[in-house]
PDB file of C-alpha atoms in Angstrom:
ATOM      1  CA  UNK A   1     -14.035  16.069  -6.154  1.00 38.00           C
ATOM      2  CA  UNK A   2     -15.704  14.852  -3.008  1.00 37.00           C
ATOM      3  CA  UNK A   3     -15.844  11.467  -1.389  1.00 36.00           C
ATOM      4  CA  UNK A   4     -16.836   8.395  -3.351  1.00 36.00           C
ATOM      5  CA  UNK A   5     -20.593   8.224  -3.629  1.00 37.00           C
ATOM      6  CA  UNK A   6     -21.071   4.438  -3.458  1.00 36.00           C
ATOM      7  CA  UNK A   7     -21.715   3.369   0.177  1.00 33.00           C
ATOM      8  CA  UNK A   8     -20.133  -0.078  -0.069  1.00 37.00           C
ATOM      9  CA  UNK A   9     -17.175  -1.392  -2.070  1.00 35.00           C
ATOM     10  CA  UNK A  10     -16.561  -5.162  -2.123  1.00 37.00           C
ATOM     11  CA  UNK A  11     -17.590  -5.400   1.533  1.00 39.00           C
ATOM     12  CA  UNK A  12     -15.682  -2.279   2.687  1.00 38.00           C
ATOM     13  CA  UNK A  13     -17.537   0.932   3.376  1.00 41.00           C
ATOM     14  CA  UNK A  14     -15.823   4.300   3.037  1.00 40.00           C
ATOM     15  CA  UNK A  15     -16.067   4.932   6.817  1.00 42.00           C
ATOM     16  CA  UNK A  16     -14.490   1.523   7.483  1.00 42.00           C
ATOM     17  CA  UNK A  17     -11.543   2.307   5.228  1.00 39.00           C
ATOM     18  CA  UNK A  18     -11.269   5.771   6.767  1.00 39.00           C
ATOM     19  CA  UNK A  19     -10.883   4.122  10.151  1.00 39.00           C
ATOM     20  CA  UNK A  20      -7.578   2.686   8.945  1.00 36.00           C
ATOM     21  CA  UNK A  21      -6.064   6.106   9.517  1.00 35.00           C
ATOM     22  CA  UNK A  22      -6.203   7.417   5.979  1.00 34.00           C
ATOM     23  CA  UNK A  23      -6.876  11.037   5.145  1.00 34.00           C
ATOM     24  CA  UNK A  24      -8.490  12.655   2.124  1.00 37.00           C
ATOM     25  CA  UNK A  25      -6.099  14.103  -0.411  1.00 37.00           C
ATOM     26  CA  UNK A  26      -6.822  17.743  -1.092  1.00 35.00           C
ATOM     27  CA  UNK A  27      -5.893  19.738  -4.154  1.00 36.00           C
ATOM     28  CA  UNK A  28      -2.935  22.100  -4.149  1.00 35.00           C
ATOM     29  CA  UNK A  29      -2.025  25.117  -6.195  1.00 35.00           C
ATOM     30  CA  UNK A  30       1.705  24.322  -6.096  1.00 43.00           C
ATOM     31  CA  UNK A  31       3.438  22.097  -8.661  1.00 60.00           C
ATOM     32  CA  UNK A  32       5.022  19.509  -6.379  1.00 58.00           C
ATOM     33  CA  UNK A  33       6.015  19.629  -2.738  1.00 60.00           C
ATOM     34  CA  UNK A  34       7.755  17.035  -0.553  1.00 57.00           C
ATOM     35  CA  UNK A  35       5.583  14.418   1.102  1.00 53.00           C
ATOM     36  CA  UNK A  36       4.805  15.466   4.645  1.00 51.00           C
ATOM     37  CA  UNK A  37       5.728  12.086   6.146  1.00 53.00           C
ATOM     38  CA  UNK A  38       8.083   9.153   5.636  1.00 60.00           C
ATOM     39  CA  UNK A  39       6.826   6.564   3.169  1.00 73.00           C
ATOM     40  CA  UNK A  40       7.590   2.859   2.933  1.00 84.00           C
ATOM     41  CA  UNK A  41       7.109   1.535  -0.586  1.00 87.00           C
ATOM     42  CA  UNK A  42       5.983  -1.993  -1.555  1.00 88.00           C
ATOM     43  CA  UNK A  43       8.956  -3.940  -2.892  1.00 92.00           C
ATOM     44  CA  UNK A  44       6.901  -5.075  -5.869  1.00 90.00           C
ATOM     45  CA  UNK A  45       7.069  -1.511  -7.248  1.00 91.00           C
ATOM     46  CA  UNK A  46      10.820  -1.954  -7.673  1.00 94.00           C
ATOM     47  CA  UNK A  47      10.422  -5.544  -8.875  1.00 95.00           C
ATOM     48  CA  UNK A  48       7.933  -4.497 -11.572  1.00 94.00           C
ATOM     49  CA  UNK A  49      10.332  -1.859 -12.905  1.00 96.00           C
ATOM     50  CA  UNK A  50      13.224  -4.324 -12.961  1.00 96.00           C
ATOM     51  CA  UNK A  51      11.099  -6.974 -14.641  1.00 96.00           C
ATOM     52  CA  UNK A  52       9.996  -4.654 -17.451  1.00 96.00           C
ATOM     53  CA  UNK A  53      13.586  -3.475 -17.995  1.00 96.00           C
ATOM     54  CA  UNK A  54      14.752  -7.103 -18.119  1.00 95.00           C
ATOM     55  CA  UNK A  55      12.129  -7.858 -20.779  1.00 95.00           C
ATOM     56  CA  UNK A  56      13.731  -5.119 -22.890  1.00 93.00           C
ATOM     57  CA  UNK A  57      17.147  -6.807 -22.866  1.00 90.00           C
ATOM     58  CA  UNK A  58      18.557  -5.059 -19.815  1.00 94.00           C
ATOM     59  CA  UNK A  59      19.936  -7.236 -17.007  1.00 93.00           C
ATOM     60  CA  UNK A  60      19.242  -5.823 -13.557  1.00 93.00           C
ATOM     61  CA  UNK A  61      21.277  -8.454 -11.677  1.00 93.00           C
ATOM     62  CA  UNK A  62      24.345  -6.280 -11.063  1.00 93.00           C
ATOM     63  CA  UNK A  63      22.253  -3.268 -10.094  1.00 94.00           C
ATOM     64  CA  UNK A  64      20.292  -5.299  -7.564  1.00 93.00           C
ATOM     65  CA  UNK A  65      23.482  -6.651  -6.036  1.00 92.00           C
ATOM     66  CA  UNK A  66      24.891  -3.139  -5.734  1.00 91.00           C
ATOM     67  CA  UNK A  67      21.876  -1.912  -3.790  1.00 89.00           C
ATOM     68  CA  UNK A  68      21.629  -5.058  -1.681  1.00 91.00           C
ATOM     69  CA  UNK A  69      18.311  -6.375  -3.016  1.00 91.00           C
ATOM     70  CA  UNK A  70      17.101  -9.342  -5.048  1.00 94.00           C
ATOM     71  CA  UNK A  71      14.028 -10.092  -7.118  1.00 95.00           C
ATOM     72  CA  UNK A  72      13.128 -12.864  -4.692  1.00 95.00           C
ATOM     73  CA  UNK A  73      13.181 -10.452  -1.749  1.00 95.00           C
ATOM     74  CA  UNK A  74      11.289  -7.721  -3.615  1.00 95.00           C
ATOM     75  CA  UNK A  75       8.553 -10.188  -4.577  1.00 93.00           C
ATOM     76  CA  UNK A  76       7.980 -11.335  -0.993  1.00 93.00           C
ATOM     77  CA  UNK A  77       4.438 -10.447   0.178  1.00 88.00           C
ATOM     78  CA  UNK A  78       4.572  -7.504   2.536  1.00 88.00           C
ATOM     79  CA  UNK A  79       8.209  -6.625   1.824  1.00 92.00           C
ATOM     80  CA  UNK A  80       8.769  -2.871   1.684  1.00 91.00           C
ATOM     81  CA  UNK A  81      11.680  -0.525   1.059  1.00 90.00           C
ATOM     82  CA  UNK A  82      12.052   2.959   2.451  1.00 87.00           C
ATOM     83  CA  UNK A  83      11.708   6.011   0.243  1.00 85.00           C
ATOM     84  CA  UNK A  84      15.469   6.566  -0.090  1.00 86.00           C
ATOM     85  CA  UNK A  85      16.029   2.962  -1.195  1.00 90.00           C
ATOM     86  CA  UNK A  86      13.194   3.229  -3.695  1.00 91.00           C
ATOM     87  CA  UNK A  87      14.514   6.439  -5.232  1.00 91.00           C
ATOM     88  CA  UNK A  88      18.051   5.013  -5.417  1.00 92.00           C
ATOM     89  CA  UNK A  89      16.831   1.855  -7.152  1.00 94.00           C
ATOM     90  CA  UNK A  90      14.668   3.693  -9.704  1.00 95.00           C
ATOM     91  CA  UNK A  91      17.268   6.384 -10.412  1.00 95.00           C
ATOM     92  CA  UNK A  92      19.962   3.761 -10.969  1.00 95.00           C
ATOM     93  CA  UNK A  93      17.684   1.716 -13.214  1.00 96.00           C
ATOM     94  CA  UNK A  94      16.700   4.700 -15.367  1.00 96.00           C
ATOM     95  CA  UNK A  95      20.302   5.849 -15.781  1.00 95.00           C
ATOM     96  CA  UNK A  96      21.887   2.443 -16.356  1.00 94.00           C
ATOM     97  CA  UNK A  97      19.234   0.918 -18.615  1.00 95.00           C
ATOM     98  CA  UNK A  98      18.936   4.045 -20.799  1.00 95.00           C
ATOM     99  CA  UNK A  99      15.483   2.867 -21.805  1.00 95.00           C
ATOM    100  CA  UNK A 100      13.389   5.838 -22.985  1.00 95.00           C
ATOM    101  CA  UNK A 101      10.033   6.174 -21.255  1.00 96.00           C
ATOM    102  CA  UNK A 102      10.651   3.384 -18.755  1.00 97.00           C
ATOM    103  CA  UNK A 103       7.951   4.790 -16.482  1.00 96.00           C
ATOM    104  CA  UNK A 104       5.435   4.600 -19.329  1.00 97.00           C
ATOM    105  CA  UNK A 105       6.455   1.049 -20.166  1.00 96.00           C
ATOM    106  CA  UNK A 106       6.076  -0.073 -16.546  1.00 96.00           C
ATOM    107  CA  UNK A 107       2.789   1.787 -16.110  1.00 93.00           C
ATOM    108  CA  UNK A 108       1.285   0.004 -19.103  1.00 93.00           C
ATOM    109  CA  UNK A 109       1.602  -3.273 -17.176  1.00 92.00           C
ATOM    110  CA  UNK A 110      -0.479  -1.956 -14.233  1.00 86.00           C
ATOM    111  CA  UNK A 111      -3.637  -3.787 -13.200  1.00 83.00           C
ATOM    112  CA  UNK A 112      -6.130  -2.705 -10.563  1.00 81.00           C
ATOM    113  CA  UNK A 113      -5.658  -6.059  -8.833  1.00 77.00           C
ATOM    114  CA  UNK A 114      -2.022  -5.102  -8.147  1.00 77.00           C
ATOM    115  CA  UNK A 115      -3.267  -2.641  -5.513  1.00 77.00           C
ATOM    116  CA  UNK A 116      -4.882  -4.981  -3.027  1.00 76.00           C
ATOM    117  CA  UNK A 117      -8.148  -3.907  -1.418  1.00 80.00           C
ATOM    118  CA  UNK A 118      -8.082  -0.555  -3.253  1.00 82.00           C
ATOM    119  CA  UNK A 119      -7.727  -2.282  -6.611  1.00 81.00           C
ATOM    120  CA  UNK A 120     -10.497  -4.766  -5.866  1.00 84.00           C
ATOM    121  CA  UNK A 121     -12.763  -1.904  -4.809  1.00 83.00           C
ATOM    122  CA  UNK A 122     -11.994  -0.153  -8.105  1.00 86.00           C
ATOM    123  CA  UNK A 123     -13.065  -3.260 -10.003  1.00 85.00           C
ATOM    124  CA  UNK A 124     -16.406  -3.199  -8.139  1.00 88.00           C
ATOM    125  CA  UNK A 125     -17.042   0.491  -8.818  1.00 88.00           C
ATOM    126  CA  UNK A 126     -20.284   1.400 -10.642  1.00 90.00           C
ATOM    127  CA  UNK A 127     -18.382   3.728 -13.005  1.00 90.00           C
ATOM    128  CA  UNK A 128     -14.833   4.585 -14.017  1.00 91.00           C
ATOM    129  CA  UNK A 129     -15.229   7.960 -12.342  1.00 91.00           C
ATOM    130  CA  UNK A 130     -16.108   6.257  -9.063  1.00 90.00           C
ATOM    131  CA  UNK A 131     -13.110   3.960  -9.480  1.00 90.00           C
ATOM    132  CA  UNK A 132     -10.788   6.925 -10.020  1.00 92.00           C
ATOM    133  CA  UNK A 133     -12.278   8.754  -7.045  1.00 89.00           C
ATOM    134  CA  UNK A 134     -11.808   5.719  -4.854  1.00 86.00           C
ATOM    135  CA  UNK A 135      -8.169   5.217  -5.858  1.00 87.00           C
ATOM    136  CA  UNK A 136      -7.320   8.836  -5.068  1.00 88.00           C
ATOM    137  CA  UNK A 137      -9.341   8.903  -1.836  1.00 85.00           C
ATOM    138  CA  UNK A 138      -7.601   5.858  -0.369  1.00 82.00           C
ATOM    139  CA  UNK A 139      -4.266   5.879  -2.165  1.00 78.00           C
ATOM    140  CA  UNK A 140      -2.352   5.654   1.113  1.00 72.00           C
ATOM    141  CA  UNK A 141      -3.217   1.943   1.300  1.00 68.00           C
ATOM    142  CA  UNK A 142      -1.143   1.326  -1.841  1.00 65.00           C
ATOM    143  CA  UNK A 143       1.945   3.070  -0.450  1.00 63.00           C
ATOM    144  CA  UNK A 144       2.156   5.926  -2.943  1.00 68.00           C
ATOM    145  CA  UNK A 145       5.364   7.803  -3.689  1.00 79.00           C
ATOM    146  CA  UNK A 146       3.372  10.380  -5.665  1.00 83.00           C
ATOM    147  CA  UNK A 147       0.289  11.888  -4.069  1.00 85.00           C
ATOM    148  CA  UNK A 148      -2.714  12.743  -6.241  1.00 90.00           C
ATOM    149  CA  UNK A 149      -5.856  14.818  -6.087  1.00 91.00           C
ATOM    150  CA  UNK A 150      -8.766  15.165  -8.518  1.00 93.00           C
ATOM    151  CA  UNK A 151     -10.904  18.180  -9.361  1.00 93.00           C
ATOM    152  CA  UNK A 152     -13.607  18.936 -11.937  1.00 93.00           C
ATOM    153  CA  UNK A 153     -13.029  21.707 -14.451  1.00 93.00           C
ATOM    154  CA  UNK A 154     -15.858  22.266 -16.903  1.00 90.00           C
ATOM    155  CA  UNK A 155     -16.299  18.960 -18.758  1.00 93.00           C
ATOM    156  CA  UNK A 156     -13.029  17.502 -17.511  1.00 95.00           C
ATOM    157  CA  UNK A 157     -11.693  15.574 -14.547  1.00 95.00           C
ATOM    158  CA  UNK A 158      -8.168  16.731 -13.738  1.00 96.00           C
ATOM    159  CA  UNK A 159      -5.804  14.328 -11.983  1.00 95.00           C
ATOM    160  CA  UNK A 160      -3.133  16.416 -10.282  1.00 94.00           C
ATOM    161  CA  UNK A 161       0.116  15.260  -8.672  1.00 91.00           C
ATOM    162  CA  UNK A 162       1.130  17.581  -5.859  1.00 85.00           C
ATOM    163  CA  UNK A 163       3.362  15.729  -3.384  1.00 78.00           C
ATOM    164  CA  UNK A 164       6.238  13.308  -3.961  1.00 81.00           C
ATOM    165  CA  UNK A 165       9.374  11.811  -2.453  1.00 76.00           C
ATOM    166  CA  UNK A 166      11.097  11.689  -5.843  1.00 82.00           C
ATOM    167  CA  UNK A 167      13.545  13.982  -7.623  1.00 86.00           C
ATOM    168  CA  UNK A 168      15.428  14.023 -10.948  1.00 90.00           C
ATOM    169  CA  UNK A 169      15.123  10.982 -13.243  1.00 93.00           C
ATOM    170  CA  UNK A 170      13.128   9.122 -10.602  1.00 92.00           C
ATOM    171  CA  UNK A 171      10.491  11.873 -10.609  1.00 92.00           C
ATOM    172  CA  UNK A 172      10.135  11.686 -14.399  1.00 95.00           C
ATOM    173  CA  UNK A 173       9.760   7.908 -14.099  1.00 95.00           C
ATOM    174  CA  UNK A 174       7.162   8.183 -11.341  1.00 93.00           C
ATOM    175  CA  UNK A 175       4.973  10.736 -13.113  1.00 95.00           C
ATOM    176  CA  UNK A 176       5.045   8.675 -16.317  1.00 96.00           C
ATOM    177  CA  UNK A 177       4.327   5.499 -14.387  1.00 94.00           C
ATOM    178  CA  UNK A 178       1.516   6.913 -12.254  1.00 92.00           C
ATOM    179  CA  UNK A 179      -0.383   8.715 -15.001  1.00 95.00           C
ATOM    180  CA  UNK A 180      -0.203   5.941 -17.603  1.00 94.00           C
ATOM    181  CA  UNK A 181      -0.793   3.331 -14.887  1.00 91.00           C
ATOM    182  CA  UNK A 182      -4.050   5.035 -13.941  1.00 91.00           C
ATOM    183  CA  UNK A 183      -5.140   4.977 -17.574  1.00 91.00           C
ATOM    184  CA  UNK A 184      -4.281   1.292 -17.817  1.00 89.00           C
ATOM    185  CA  UNK A 185      -6.345   0.481 -14.720  1.00 88.00           C
ATOM    186  CA  UNK A 186      -9.325   2.578 -15.788  1.00 88.00           C
ATOM    187  CA  UNK A 187      -9.486   1.741 -19.482  1.00 81.00           C
ATOM    188  CA  UNK A 188     -12.187  -0.763 -20.478  1.00 70.00           C
ATOM    189  CA  UNK A 189     -11.069  -3.821 -22.415  1.00 58.00           C
ATOM    190  CA  UNK A 190     -12.569  -2.428 -25.619  1.00 55.00           C
ATOM    191  CA  UNK A 191     -10.791   0.918 -25.675  1.00 67.00           C
ATOM    192  CA  UNK A 192      -8.078   3.026 -24.068  1.00 72.00           C
ATOM    193  CA  UNK A 193      -9.133   6.282 -22.427  1.00 83.00           C
ATOM    194  CA  UNK A 194      -7.472   9.196 -24.174  1.00 80.00           C
ATOM    195  CA  UNK A 195      -6.072  12.266 -22.461  1.00 93.00           C
ATOM    196  CA  UNK A 196      -7.220  15.731 -23.458  1.00 95.00           C
ATOM    197  CA  UNK A 197      -4.247  17.533 -21.918  1.00 96.00           C
ATOM    198  CA  UNK A 198      -1.038  16.444 -20.183  1.00 97.00           C
ATOM    199  CA  UNK A 199       1.002  18.995 -18.244  1.00 97.00           C
ATOM    200  CA  UNK A 200       4.407  18.014 -16.843  1.00 96.00           C
ATOM    201  CA  UNK A 201       6.781  20.062 -14.714  1.00 93.00           C
ATOM    202  CA  UNK A 202      10.004  18.600 -16.104  1.00 93.00           C
ATOM    203  CA  UNK A 203      11.716  19.410 -19.406  1.00 94.00           C
ATOM    204  CA  UNK A 204      11.268  17.369 -22.587  1.00 96.00           C
ATOM    205  CA  UNK A 205      13.069  14.038 -22.014  1.00 95.00           C
ATOM    206  CA  UNK A 206      13.522  13.489 -25.756  1.00 95.00           C
ATOM    207  CA  UNK A 207      10.850  10.925 -26.610  1.00 96.00           C
ATOM    208  CA  UNK A 208       7.696  12.977 -27.113  1.00 96.00           C
ATOM    209  CA  UNK A 209       6.436  10.450 -29.668  1.00 96.00           C
ATOM    210  CA  UNK A 210       6.165   7.831 -26.926  1.00 96.00           C
ATOM    211  CA  UNK A 211       3.950  10.169 -24.899  1.00 97.00           C
ATOM    212  CA  UNK A 212       1.761  10.951 -27.913  1.00 95.00           C
ATOM    213  CA  UNK A 213       1.372   7.269 -28.749  1.00 94.00           C
ATOM    214  CA  UNK A 214       0.346   6.204 -25.251  1.00 93.00           C
ATOM    215  CA  UNK A 215      -1.482   9.245 -23.868  1.00 94.00           C
ATOM    216  CA  UNK A 216      -3.134  10.258 -27.127  1.00 92.00           C
ATOM    217  CA  UNK A 217      -2.053  13.894 -26.912  1.00 95.00           C
ATOM    218  CA  UNK A 218       1.072  16.018 -27.163  1.00 95.00           C
ATOM    219  CA  UNK A 219       2.394  16.783 -23.667  1.00 97.00           C
ATOM    220  CA  UNK A 220       3.314  20.245 -22.431  1.00 97.00           C
ATOM    221  CA  UNK A 221       6.685  20.095 -20.685  1.00 97.00           C
ATOM    222  CA  UNK A 222       8.117  22.617 -18.176  1.00 95.00           C
ATOM    223  CA  UNK A 223       4.493  23.448 -17.407  1.00 94.00           C
ATOM    224  CA  UNK A 224       4.835  24.327 -13.727  1.00 90.00           C
ATOM    225  CA  UNK A 225       2.227  21.673 -12.888  1.00 93.00           C
ATOM    226  CA  UNK A 226       1.671  17.936 -13.253  1.00 95.00           C
ATOM    227  CA  UNK A 227      -1.857  17.335 -14.479  1.00 96.00           C
ATOM    228  CA  UNK A 228      -3.700  14.819 -16.619  1.00 97.00           C
ATOM    229  CA  UNK A 229      -7.001  16.060 -18.046  1.00 97.00           C
ATOM    230  CA  UNK A 230      -9.633  13.417 -18.804  1.00 96.00           C
ATOM    231  CA  UNK A 231     -13.020  13.931 -20.426  1.00 93.00           C
ATOM    232  CA  UNK A 232     -15.662  13.318 -17.793  1.00 92.00           C
ATOM    233  CA  UNK A 233     -17.925  11.664 -20.354  1.00 91.00           C
ATOM    234  CA  UNK A 234     -15.307   8.920 -20.919  1.00 90.00           C
ATOM    235  CA  UNK A 235     -15.411   8.004 -17.222  1.00 90.00           C
ATOM    236  CA  UNK A 236     -19.141   7.293 -16.973  1.00 82.00           C
TER     237      UNK A 236
END
């Protein structure tokens, strides 16, 4: 898909945001490749994961002490962790909490307003398709650990993940979190956008029912790609 069509978003034009040094994300034919540059991740990404796990009767206090962080520090405005710290924190949380589908559970709490200027621009978008386009076009502002592109195929809009800093359990978490988080941000209050097809590069983690319940379709695991297919009509 091309650039966002609306000329102005909550006072920011596309050229103005482009001047911040961001580049357009292009589609890729490969499944996932390493990010081409070092990424610093907002601390709130870790805090949100810990907070959801804590709400499900897991205490993250010991884990946070072991990795030298605290909820207070993670919640500080502007605080960021490097990519290695982020992956360590998420991997440890997934393994120690043993909560199935933690990425899905965290993603369901996502709001567009959590993403600063990008999120506010999404809320001002004239359509859900424009909002999705805008998020992908300027995702670098949000400090992504999973890079996305979007393309049109027939009557569908395909959201494709093609670069990441994550591996192993942290990658499963991040794909779950990113895809369901996008749905949460885009879905109108009256309904939840359903997914026509969900392709995931990792093997079945053992809780397919959780995917079916929240994505509205049966996922295809070990697919050699990471794609979420949405009906274009639902995004108008």
